[in-house]
Amino acid sequence: MITRFAPSPTGPLHLGHAYSAILAHDMAMVEGGDFLLRIEDIDQSRARPEWEAHIYEDLEWLGLWWPKPVMRQSERLDAYQERLQNLWKRQYLFRCTCSRRDVQEAASAPQEGTAPLIGPDGIIYPGTCRENRSFAIGPALPTDAALRLWMDRAATMAGEIHENGKVISFTETGHGPNGETGLIEFTAEEVIETIGDVVLARRDMGTSYHLSVVLDDAAQGITHVVRGEDLFEATKIHVILQRLFRLPTPTYHHHRLIRDGNGKRLAKRDDARALSKYRSDGATPNDIRRLVGLPAA
Ligand code: GLU
Ligand code: ZN
C-alpha cells in the first residue's frame, strides 16, 4: 500500500490537515507500506517557501516520516505539458477564453432568474467556446487561453473502454459526503450533466489541480488516495482522466472533515487552529491525535 499527503503550501496546516496526514500515514504503516509527501505548489501566486518549510516541520513534529526528496508539482510542468499535448492532439480539449463573469452570465441566461448549476469545480460550463471551437488551429498546444476538457467526448470514451461497459467506477473504502461507499458507479451522461467541461490547464499555470493530481498519483505509484470528502465528486473527473491516459485507478478513501466548535469546516485562514499554535500552547502529538479522534501512536 502506498498512500500520500498532498498539501498546498499556501498557509498553515491545521487540525484537518493533521487528521488527513496521520490517517494516510497510519494506513500505510499498518500494511507495511509507504507514506509519501507531495507539495502541490502549481499556484505560484499563492505558494510560499515559508509555508513549505512549516509543512515539513509540523509533519515531523507529528512523528510522521516519508522518503526524500519529495515530489513538488512546480518541478513537473513538463510532464503536465506532454500529457496536455497528447489530449489536444486527440481532440479532447478546447480553448476557452471566457472570463469568470462570462461563464456566470452564459450559465444563467437560459433560465433567467434561476441559479446556475454548480458542480465540483463551480458553475457548470455552459459550452460557449466548445460550440465555437475550430479544429483548424494546428497541432501546437495553445498557451494563450485556458484549456477545457470536452467532457462529452471524454466521459463517453471513458465509459466505452471501461471494463463494465458503459458504467464507470472506482472503489471507495471511506465515504463520500452522503455516505457513498464500496463500488461507486457513474455514467458518462451523469458526469456531462453534473460536472461538465472542467478546466485542465489554466492560462496562468499551464495545468490544473485535476490534471496534476492524476498524473502525480500515478507517477508516485499511489495505491490508496486518502483525502477529505469534499473531493469525492471530483474523483469522477480523476477516474475519467485515468481512463484517457490508460493509467490505473487507485482505491479512494475519503474521510470526514474536521470542523470547528460551530460545525464550520476549518480553512487555511483559521490561524487559531494552526498546528503550530497547539504546539506552542504545549500540546503533544498524541493530544493532536486525540483531538481528531485517532488512536495514540
Ligand atoms: N492540494 C490539495 C489540497 O490541499 C490535495 C487534494 C488531494 O489530496 O487530492 O486540497
Ligand atoms: Zn469559454
Tab-separated table of N, CA, C and O in Angstrom, residues 86-176:
chain	number	residue	atom	x	y	z
A	86	ASN	N	-0.892	15.606	-25.684
A	86	ASN	CA	-1.493	14.362	-26.127
A	86	ASN	C	-3.028	14.477	-26.192
A	86	ASN	O	-3.655	14.105	-27.186
A	87	LEU	N	-3.628	15.045	-25.181
A	87	LEU	CA	-5.094	15.214	-25.184
A	87	LEU	C	-5.532	16.192	-26.266
A	87	LEU	O	-6.585	16.038	-26.874
A	88	TRP	N	-4.711	17.198	-26.494
A	88	TRP	CA	-5.033	18.204	-27.514
A	88	TRP	C	-5.075	17.556	-28.895
A	88	TRP	O	-6.002	17.756	-29.670
A	89	LYS	N	-4.044	16.736	-29.168
A	89	LYS	CA	-3.974	16.047	-30.466
A	89	LYS	C	-5.157	15.122	-30.662
A	89	LYS	O	-5.656	14.962	-31.774
A	90	ARG	N	-5.620	14.516	-29.571
A	90	ARG	CA	-6.741	13.577	-29.653
A	90	ARG	C	-8.094	14.298	-29.599
A	90	ARG	O	-9.140	13.653	-29.533
A	91	GLN	N	-8.046	15.638	-29.592
A	91	GLN	CA	-9.258	16.468	-29.643
A	91	GLN	C	-10.172	16.290	-28.430
A	91	GLN	O	-11.391	16.291	-28.545
A	92	TYR	N	-9.545	16.139	-27.267
A	92	TYR	CA	-10.330	16.104	-26.036
A	92	TYR	C	-10.355	17.470	-25.348
A	92	TYR	O	-10.981	17.620	-24.302
A	93	LEU	N	-9.631	18.446	-25.914
A	93	LEU	CA	-9.535	19.765	-25.273
A	93	LEU	C	-10.032	20.848	-26.224
A	93	LEU	O	-9.967	20.688	-27.434
A	94	PHE	N	-10.494	21.925	-25.645
A	94	PHE	CA	-10.763	23.102	-26.478
A	94	PHE	C	-10.328	24.345	-25.726
A	94	PHE	O	-10.274	24.353	-24.497
A	95	ARG	N	-9.986	25.357	-26.512
A	95	ARG	CA	-9.558	26.635	-25.947
A	95	ARG	C	-10.762	27.337	-25.352
A	95	ARG	O	-11.823	27.360	-25.972
A	96	CYS	N	-10.577	27.970	-24.214
A	96	CYS	CA	-11.678	28.741	-23.625
A	96	CYS	C	-11.149	30.106	-23.220
A	96	CYS	O	-10.203	30.212	-22.444
A	97	THR	N	-11.777	31.128	-23.750
A	97	THR	CA	-11.345	32.498	-23.467
A	97	THR	C	-12.332	33.214	-22.545
A	97	THR	O	-12.246	34.420	-22.356
A	98	CYS	N	-13.275	32.459	-21.989
A	98	CYS	CA	-14.290	33.083	-21.132
A	98	CYS	C	-13.684	33.566	-19.813
A	98	CYS	O	-12.864	32.873	-19.211
A	99	SER	N	-14.139	34.697	-19.362
A	99	SER	CA	-13.803	35.146	-18.008
A	99	SER	C	-14.798	34.478	-17.061
A	99	SER	O	-15.810	33.911	-17.488
A	100	ARG	N	-14.506	34.580	-15.765
A	100	ARG	CA	-15.403	34.058	-14.753
A	100	ARG	C	-16.824	34.628	-14.956
A	100	ARG	O	-17.822	33.951	-14.830
A	101	ARG	N	-16.833	35.907	-15.279
A	101	ARG	CA	-18.101	36.603	-15.445
A	101	ARG	C	-18.860	36.119	-16.684
A	101	ARG	O	-20.087	35.949	-16.650
A	102	ASP	N	-18.111	35.879	-17.784
A	102	ASP	CA	-18.744	35.341	-18.999
A	102	ASP	C	-19.446	34.021	-18.684
A	102	ASP	O	-20.568	33.778	-19.128
A	103	VAL	N	-18.753	33.171	-17.920
A	103	VAL	CA	-19.304	31.852	-17.598
A	103	VAL	C	-20.581	32.023	-16.785
A	103	VAL	O	-21.609	31.404	-17.055
A	104	GLN	N	-20.506	32.908	-15.803
A	104	GLN	CA	-21.659	33.145	-14.935
A	104	GLN	C	-22.853	33.644	-15.741
A	104	GLN	O	-23.971	33.162	-15.581
A	105	GLU	N	-22.597	34.602	-16.640
A	105	GLU	CA	-23.703	35.189	-17.418
A	105	GLU	C	-24.305	34.173	-18.376
A	105	GLU	O	-25.523	34.040	-18.463
A	106	ALA	N	-23.433	33.435	-19.071
A	106	ALA	CA	-23.946	32.457	-20.032
A	106	ALA	C	-24.691	31.333	-19.317
A	106	ALA	O	-25.684	30.818	-19.828
A	107	ALA	N	-24.212	30.970	-18.122
A	107	ALA	CA	-24.850	29.867	-17.387
A	107	ALA	C	-26.213	30.264	-16.844
A	107	ALA	O	-27.093	29.422	-16.689
A	108	SER	N	-26.419	31.546	-16.551
A	108	SER	CA	-27.723	31.945	-16.004
A	108	SER	C	-28.693	32.380	-17.093
A	108	SER	O	-29.884	32.448	-16.853
A	109	ALA	N	-28.191	32.657	-18.311
A	109	ALA	CA	-29.040	33.193	-19.371
A	109	ALA	C	-30.260	32.335	-19.711
A	109	ALA	O	-31.369	32.862	-19.755
A	110	PRO	N	-30.089	31.000	-19.948
A	110	PRO	CA	-31.254	30.234	-20.412
A	110	PRO	C	-32.399	30.201	-19.392
A	110	PRO	O	-33.549	30.267	-19.774
A	111	GLN	N	-32.044	30.112	-18.111
A	111	GLN	CA	-33.121	30.064	-17.109
A	111	GLN	C	-33.053	31.352	-16.301
A	111	GLN	O	-32.667	31.321	-15.146
A	112	GLU	N	-33.345	32.454	-16.924
A	112	GLU	CA	-33.296	33.767	-16.265
A	112	GLU	C	-33.887	33.690	-14.862
A	112	GLU	O	-34.975	33.178	-14.662
A	113	GLY	N	-33.110	34.160	-13.896
A	113	GLY	CA	-33.649	34.217	-12.532
A	113	GLY	C	-33.353	32.994	-11.689
A	113	GLY	O	-33.420	33.047	-10.477
A	114	THR	N	-32.979	31.867	-12.326
A	114	THR	CA	-32.659	30.681	-11.524
A	114	THR	C	-31.141	30.603	-11.364
A	114	THR	O	-30.399	31.083	-12.206
A	115	ALA	N	-30.709	30.004	-10.282
A	115	ALA	CA	-29.273	29.908	-10.025
A	115	ALA	C	-28.649	28.905	-10.993
A	115	ALA	O	-29.260	27.875	-11.293
A	116	PRO	N	-27.454	29.194	-11.518
A	116	PRO	CA	-26.805	28.224	-12.410
A	116	PRO	C	-26.424	26.956	-11.649
A	116	PRO	O	-26.243	26.982	-10.435
A	117	LEU	N	-26.315	25.839	-12.377
A	117	LEU	CA	-25.933	24.560	-11.758
A	117	LEU	C	-24.485	24.606	-11.300
A	117	LEU	O	-23.622	25.091	-12.015
A	118	ILE	N	-24.236	24.075	-10.116
A	118	ILE	CA	-22.885	24.071	-9.562
A	118	ILE	C	-22.351	22.640	-9.495
A	118	ILE	O	-23.033	21.755	-8.994
A	119	GLY	N	-21.153	22.428	-9.993
A	119	GLY	CA	-20.502	21.115	-9.912
A	119	GLY	C	-19.310	21.201	-8.977
A	119	GLY	O	-19.121	22.211	-8.299
A	120	PRO	N	-18.469	20.159	-8.943
A	120	PRO	CA	-17.320	20.170	-8.032
A	120	PRO	C	-16.300	21.252	-8.367
A	120	PRO	O	-15.419	21.554	-7.562
A	121	ASP	N	-16.408	21.836	-9.557
A	121	ASP	CA	-15.462	22.866	-9.978
A	121	ASP	C	-16.146	24.215	-10.111
A	121	ASP	O	-15.682	25.078	-10.824
A	122	GLY	N	-17.278	24.388	-9.462
A	122	GLY	CA	-18.005	25.650	-9.569
A	122	GLY	C	-19.095	25.542	-10.624
A	122	GLY	O	-19.582	24.447	-10.914
A	123	ILE	N	-19.466	26.687	-11.192
A	123	ILE	CA	-20.557	26.726	-12.170
A	123	ILE	C	-20.263	25.788	-13.339
A	123	ILE	O	-19.147	25.761	-13.843
A	124	ILE	N	-21.262	25.011	-13.729
A	124	ILE	CA	-21.064	24.089	-14.847
A	124	ILE	C	-20.957	24.892	-16.140
A	124	ILE	O	-21.813	25.720	-16.451
A	125	TYR	N	-19.876	24.655	-16.867
A	125	TYR	CA	-19.569	25.456	-18.048
A	125	TYR	C	-20.669	25.325	-19.095
A	125	TYR	O	-21.032	24.219	-19.489
A	126	PRO	N	-21.216	26.463	-19.558
A	126	PRO	CA	-22.349	26.400	-20.481
A	126	PRO	C	-21.980	26.045	-21.924
A	126	PRO	O	-22.873	25.901	-22.758
A	127	GLY	N	-20.683	25.911	-22.223
A	127	GLY	CA	-20.319	25.386	-23.548
A	127	GLY	C	-20.013	26.426	-24.612
A	127	GLY	O	-19.802	26.064	-25.783
A	128	THR	N	-19.970	27.684	-24.225
A	128	THR	CA	-19.765	28.769	-25.194
A	128	THR	C	-18.619	28.496	-26.171
A	128	THR	O	-18.831	28.484	-27.393
A	129	CYS	N	-17.424	28.295	-25.677
A	129	CYS	CA	-16.250	28.139	-26.552
A	129	CYS	C	-16.225	26.771	-27.234
A	129	CYS	O	-15.663	26.625	-28.311
A	130	ARG	N	-16.825	25.782	-26.607
A	130	ARG	CA	-16.885	24.451	-27.241
A	130	ARG	C	-17.687	24.541	-28.524
A	130	ARG	O	-17.306	23.984	-29.556
A	131	GLU	N	-18.791	25.295	-28.483
A	131	GLU	CA	-19.634	25.414	-29.666
A	131	GLU	C	-18.959	26.221	-30.768
A	131	GLU	O	-19.226	26.028	-31.940
A	132	ASN	N	-18.057	27.119	-30.363
A	132	ASN	CA	-17.370	27.957	-31.354
A	132	ASN	C	-16.003	27.408	-31.744
A	132	ASN	O	-15.237	28.084	-32.387
A	133	ARG	N	-15.670	26.219	-31.295
A	133	ARG	CA	-14.295	25.736	-31.477
A	133	ARG	C	-14.001	25.525	-32.959
A	133	ARG	O	-14.884	25.318	-33.776
A	134	SER	N	-12.721	25.553	-33.238
A	134	SER	CA	-12.300	25.278	-34.596
A	134	SER	C	-11.116	24.356	-34.494
A	134	SER	O	-10.187	24.589	-33.724
A	135	PHE	N	-11.127	23.267	-35.245
A	135	PHE	CA	-10.017	22.324	-35.157
A	135	PHE	C	-8.944	22.644	-36.182
A	135	PHE	O	-7.948	21.964	-36.271
A	136	ALA	N	-9.168	23.701	-36.979
A	136	ALA	CA	-8.179	24.070	-37.990
A	136	ALA	C	-7.140	24.998	-37.371
A	136	ALA	O	-6.755	25.993	-37.960
A	137	ILE	N	-6.698	24.686	-36.154
A	137	ILE	CA	-5.800	25.604	-35.483
A	137	ILE	C	-4.421	25.009	-35.254
A	137	ILE	O	-3.646	25.525	-34.487
A	138	GLY	N	-4.131	23.921	-35.937
A	138	GLY	CA	-2.772	23.400	-35.900
A	138	GLY	C	-2.497	22.528	-34.702
A	138	GLY	O	-3.278	22.469	-33.758
A	139	PRO	N	-1.358	21.833	-34.759
A	139	PRO	CA	-1.029	20.837	-33.747
A	139	PRO	C	-0.474	21.418	-32.453
A	139	PRO	O	-0.418	20.724	-31.444
A	140	ALA	N	-0.050	22.672	-32.461
A	140	ALA	CA	0.608	23.209	-31.264
A	140	ALA	C	-0.404	23.486	-30.165
A	140	ALA	O	-1.486	24.028	-30.416
A	141	LEU	N	-0.023	23.113	-28.972
A	141	LEU	CA	-0.882	23.333	-27.809
A	141	LEU	C	-1.005	24.836	-27.565
A	141	LEU	O	-0.002	25.513	-27.382
A	142	PRO	N	-2.220	25.365	-27.556
A	142	PRO	CA	-2.357	26.811	-27.337
A	142	PRO	C	-1.966	27.182	-25.898
A	142	PRO	O	-2.230	26.410	-24.972
A	143	THR	N	-1.342	28.315	-25.757
A	143	THR	CA	-0.965	28.768	-24.413
A	143	THR	C	-1.584	30.137	-24.125
A	143	THR	O	-1.305	30.755	-23.114
A	144	ASP	N	-2.425	30.598	-25.057
A	144	ASP	CA	-2.988	31.939	-24.921
A	144	ASP	C	-4.379	31.927	-24.300
A	144	ASP	O	-5.059	32.940	-24.278
A	145	ALA	N	-4.818	30.773	-23.824
A	145	ALA	CA	-6.166	30.668	-23.250
A	145	ALA	C	-6.197	29.460	-22.322
A	145	ALA	O	-5.270	28.653	-22.311
A	146	ALA	N	-7.278	29.349	-21.559
A	146	ALA	CA	-7.458	28.144	-20.739
A	146	ALA	C	-7.829	26.986	-21.657
A	146	ALA	O	-8.364	27.194	-22.750
A	147	LEU	N	-7.530	25.757	-21.233
A	147	LEU	CA	-7.935	24.576	-21.990
A	147	LEU	C	-8.922	23.784	-21.155
A	147	LEU	O	-8.654	23.455	-20.005
A	148	ARG	N	-10.074	23.531	-21.747
A	148	ARG	CA	-11.095	22.745	-21.042
A	148	ARG	C	-11.188	21.357	-21.627
A	148	ARG	O	-10.968	21.152	-22.824
A	149	LEU	N	-11.554	20.407	-20.767
A	149	LEU	CA	-11.795	19.035	-21.199
A	149	LEU	C	-13.180	18.976	-21.837
A	149	LEU	O	-14.156	19.428	-21.233
A	150	TRP	N	-13.255	18.451	-23.039
A	150	TRP	CA	-14.556	18.297	-23.704
A	150	TRP	C	-15.195	17.040	-23.083
A	150	TRP	O	-14.953	15.927	-23.515
A	151	MET	N	-15.981	17.254	-22.052
A	151	MET	CA	-16.441	16.150	-21.211
A	151	MET	C	-17.327	15.162	-21.956
A	151	MET	O	-17.300	13.964	-21.657
A	152	ASP	N	-18.075	15.651	-22.916
A	152	ASP	CA	-18.947	14.766	-23.674
A	152	ASP	C	-18.110	13.642	-24.313
A	152	ASP	O	-18.388	12.453	-24.136
A	153	ARG	N	-17.058	14.034	-25.011
A	153	ARG	CA	-16.178	13.053	-25.657
A	153	ARG	C	-15.403	12.235	-24.626
A	153	ARG	O	-15.251	11.025	-24.768
A	154	ALA	N	-14.885	12.915	-23.608
A	154	ALA	CA	-14.014	12.245	-22.638
A	154	ALA	C	-14.774	11.187	-21.840
A	154	ALA	O	-14.319	10.052	-21.698
A	155	ALA	N	-15.944	11.564	-21.323
A	155	ALA	CA	-16.698	10.627	-20.482
A	155	ALA	C	-17.247	9.478	-21.320
A	155	ALA	O	-17.301	8.338	-20.867
A	156	THR	N	-17.630	9.778	-22.555
A	156	THR	CA	-18.146	8.717	-23.418
A	156	THR	C	-17.039	7.707	-23.703
A	156	THR	O	-17.234	6.498	-23.609
A	157	MET	N	-15.850	8.211	-24.005
A	157	MET	CA	-14.707	7.323	-24.255
A	157	MET	C	-14.377	6.518	-22.993
A	157	MET	O	-14.157	5.314	-23.058
A	158	ALA	N	-14.390	7.189	-21.855
A	158	ALA	CA	-14.076	6.504	-20.594
A	158	ALA	C	-15.091	5.385	-20.352
A	158	ALA	O	-14.732	4.293	-19.912
A	159	GLY	N	-16.349	5.636	-20.649
A	159	GLY	CA	-17.391	4.617	-20.477
A	159	GLY	C	-17.169	3.444	-21.414
A	159	GLY	O	-17.331	2.290	-21.031
A	160	GLU	N	-16.735	3.729	-22.649
A	160	GLU	CA	-16.562	2.660	-23.626
A	160	GLU	C	-15.389	1.753	-23.309
A	160	GLU	O	-15.451	0.554	-23.543
A	161	ILE	N	-14.304	2.351	-22.779
A	161	ILE	CA	-13.141	1.495	-22.538
A	161	ILE	C	-13.147	0.885	-21.148
A	161	ILE	O	-12.287	0.112	-20.798
A	162	HIS	N	-14.140	1.230	-20.372
A	162	HIS	CA	-14.198	0.697	-19.017
A	162	HIS	C	-14.613	-0.767	-19.017
A	162	HIS	O	-15.416	-1.188	-19.842
A	163	GLU	N	-14.073	-1.497	-18.076
A	163	GLU	CA	-14.328	-2.942	-18.022
A	163	GLU	C	-15.816	-3.304	-17.907
A	163	GLU	O	-16.241	-4.347	-18.350
A	164	ASN	N	-16.624	-2.417	-17.337
A	164	ASN	CA	-18.043	-2.726	-17.160
A	164	ASN	C	-18.929	-2.157	-18.254
A	164	ASN	O	-20.090	-1.861	-18.024
A	165	GLY	N	-18.381	-1.941	-19.432
A	165	GLY	CA	-19.231	-1.380	-20.475
A	165	GLY	C	-19.431	0.105	-20.250
A	165	GLY	O	-18.484	0.843	-20.122
A	166	LYS	N	-20.669	0.550	-20.168
A	166	LYS	CA	-20.963	1.979	-20.123
A	166	LYS	C	-20.794	2.610	-18.742
A	166	LYS	O	-20.788	3.816	-18.601
A	167	VAL	N	-20.711	1.767	-17.717
A	167	VAL	CA	-20.630	2.312	-16.368
A	167	VAL	C	-19.167	2.482	-15.963
A	167	VAL	O	-18.340	1.613	-16.202
A	168	ILE	N	-18.869	3.630	-15.400
A	168	ILE	CA	-17.505	3.923	-14.972
A	168	ILE	C	-17.501	3.761	-13.445
A	168	ILE	O	-18.499	4.064	-12.794
A	169	SER	N	-16.397	3.302	-12.874
A	169	SER	CA	-16.437	3.057	-11.428
A	169	SER	C	-15.087	3.224	-10.755
A	169	SER	O	-14.051	3.248	-11.412
A	170	PHE	N	-15.142	3.355	-9.434
A	170	PHE	CA	-13.933	3.286	-8.612
A	170	PHE	C	-14.335	2.695	-7.267
A	170	PHE	O	-15.527	2.593	-6.942
A	171	THR	N	-13.339	2.290	-6.495
A	171	THR	CA	-13.615	1.690	-5.190
A	171	THR	C	-13.346	2.700	-4.092
A	171	THR	O	-12.278	3.310	-4.057
A	172	GLU	N	-14.334	2.853	-3.231
A	172	GLU	CA	-14.257	3.797	-2.115
A	172	GLU	C	-14.227	3.003	-0.809
A	172	GLU	O	-15.169	2.270	-0.517
A	173	THR	N	-13.149	3.159	-0.024
A	173	THR	CA	-13.097	2.443	1.259
A	173	THR	C	-13.448	3.361	2.424
A	173	THR	O	-13.603	2.898	3.553
A	174	GLY	N	-13.555	4.658	2.168
A	174	GLY	CA	-14.046	5.586	3.188
A	174	GLY	C	-15.487	5.879	2.833
A	174	GLY	O	-16.293	4.958	2.645
A	175	HIS	N	-15.821	7.157	2.696
A	175	HIS	CA	-17.192	7.505	2.309
A	175	HIS	C	-17.249	8.909	1.717
A	175	HIS	O	-16.464	9.787	2.089
A	176	GLY	N	-18.219	9.101	0.819
A	176	GLY	CA	-18.494	10.433	0.285
A	176	GLY	C	-19.342	11.214	1.267
A	176	GLY	O	-19.712	10.696	2.325
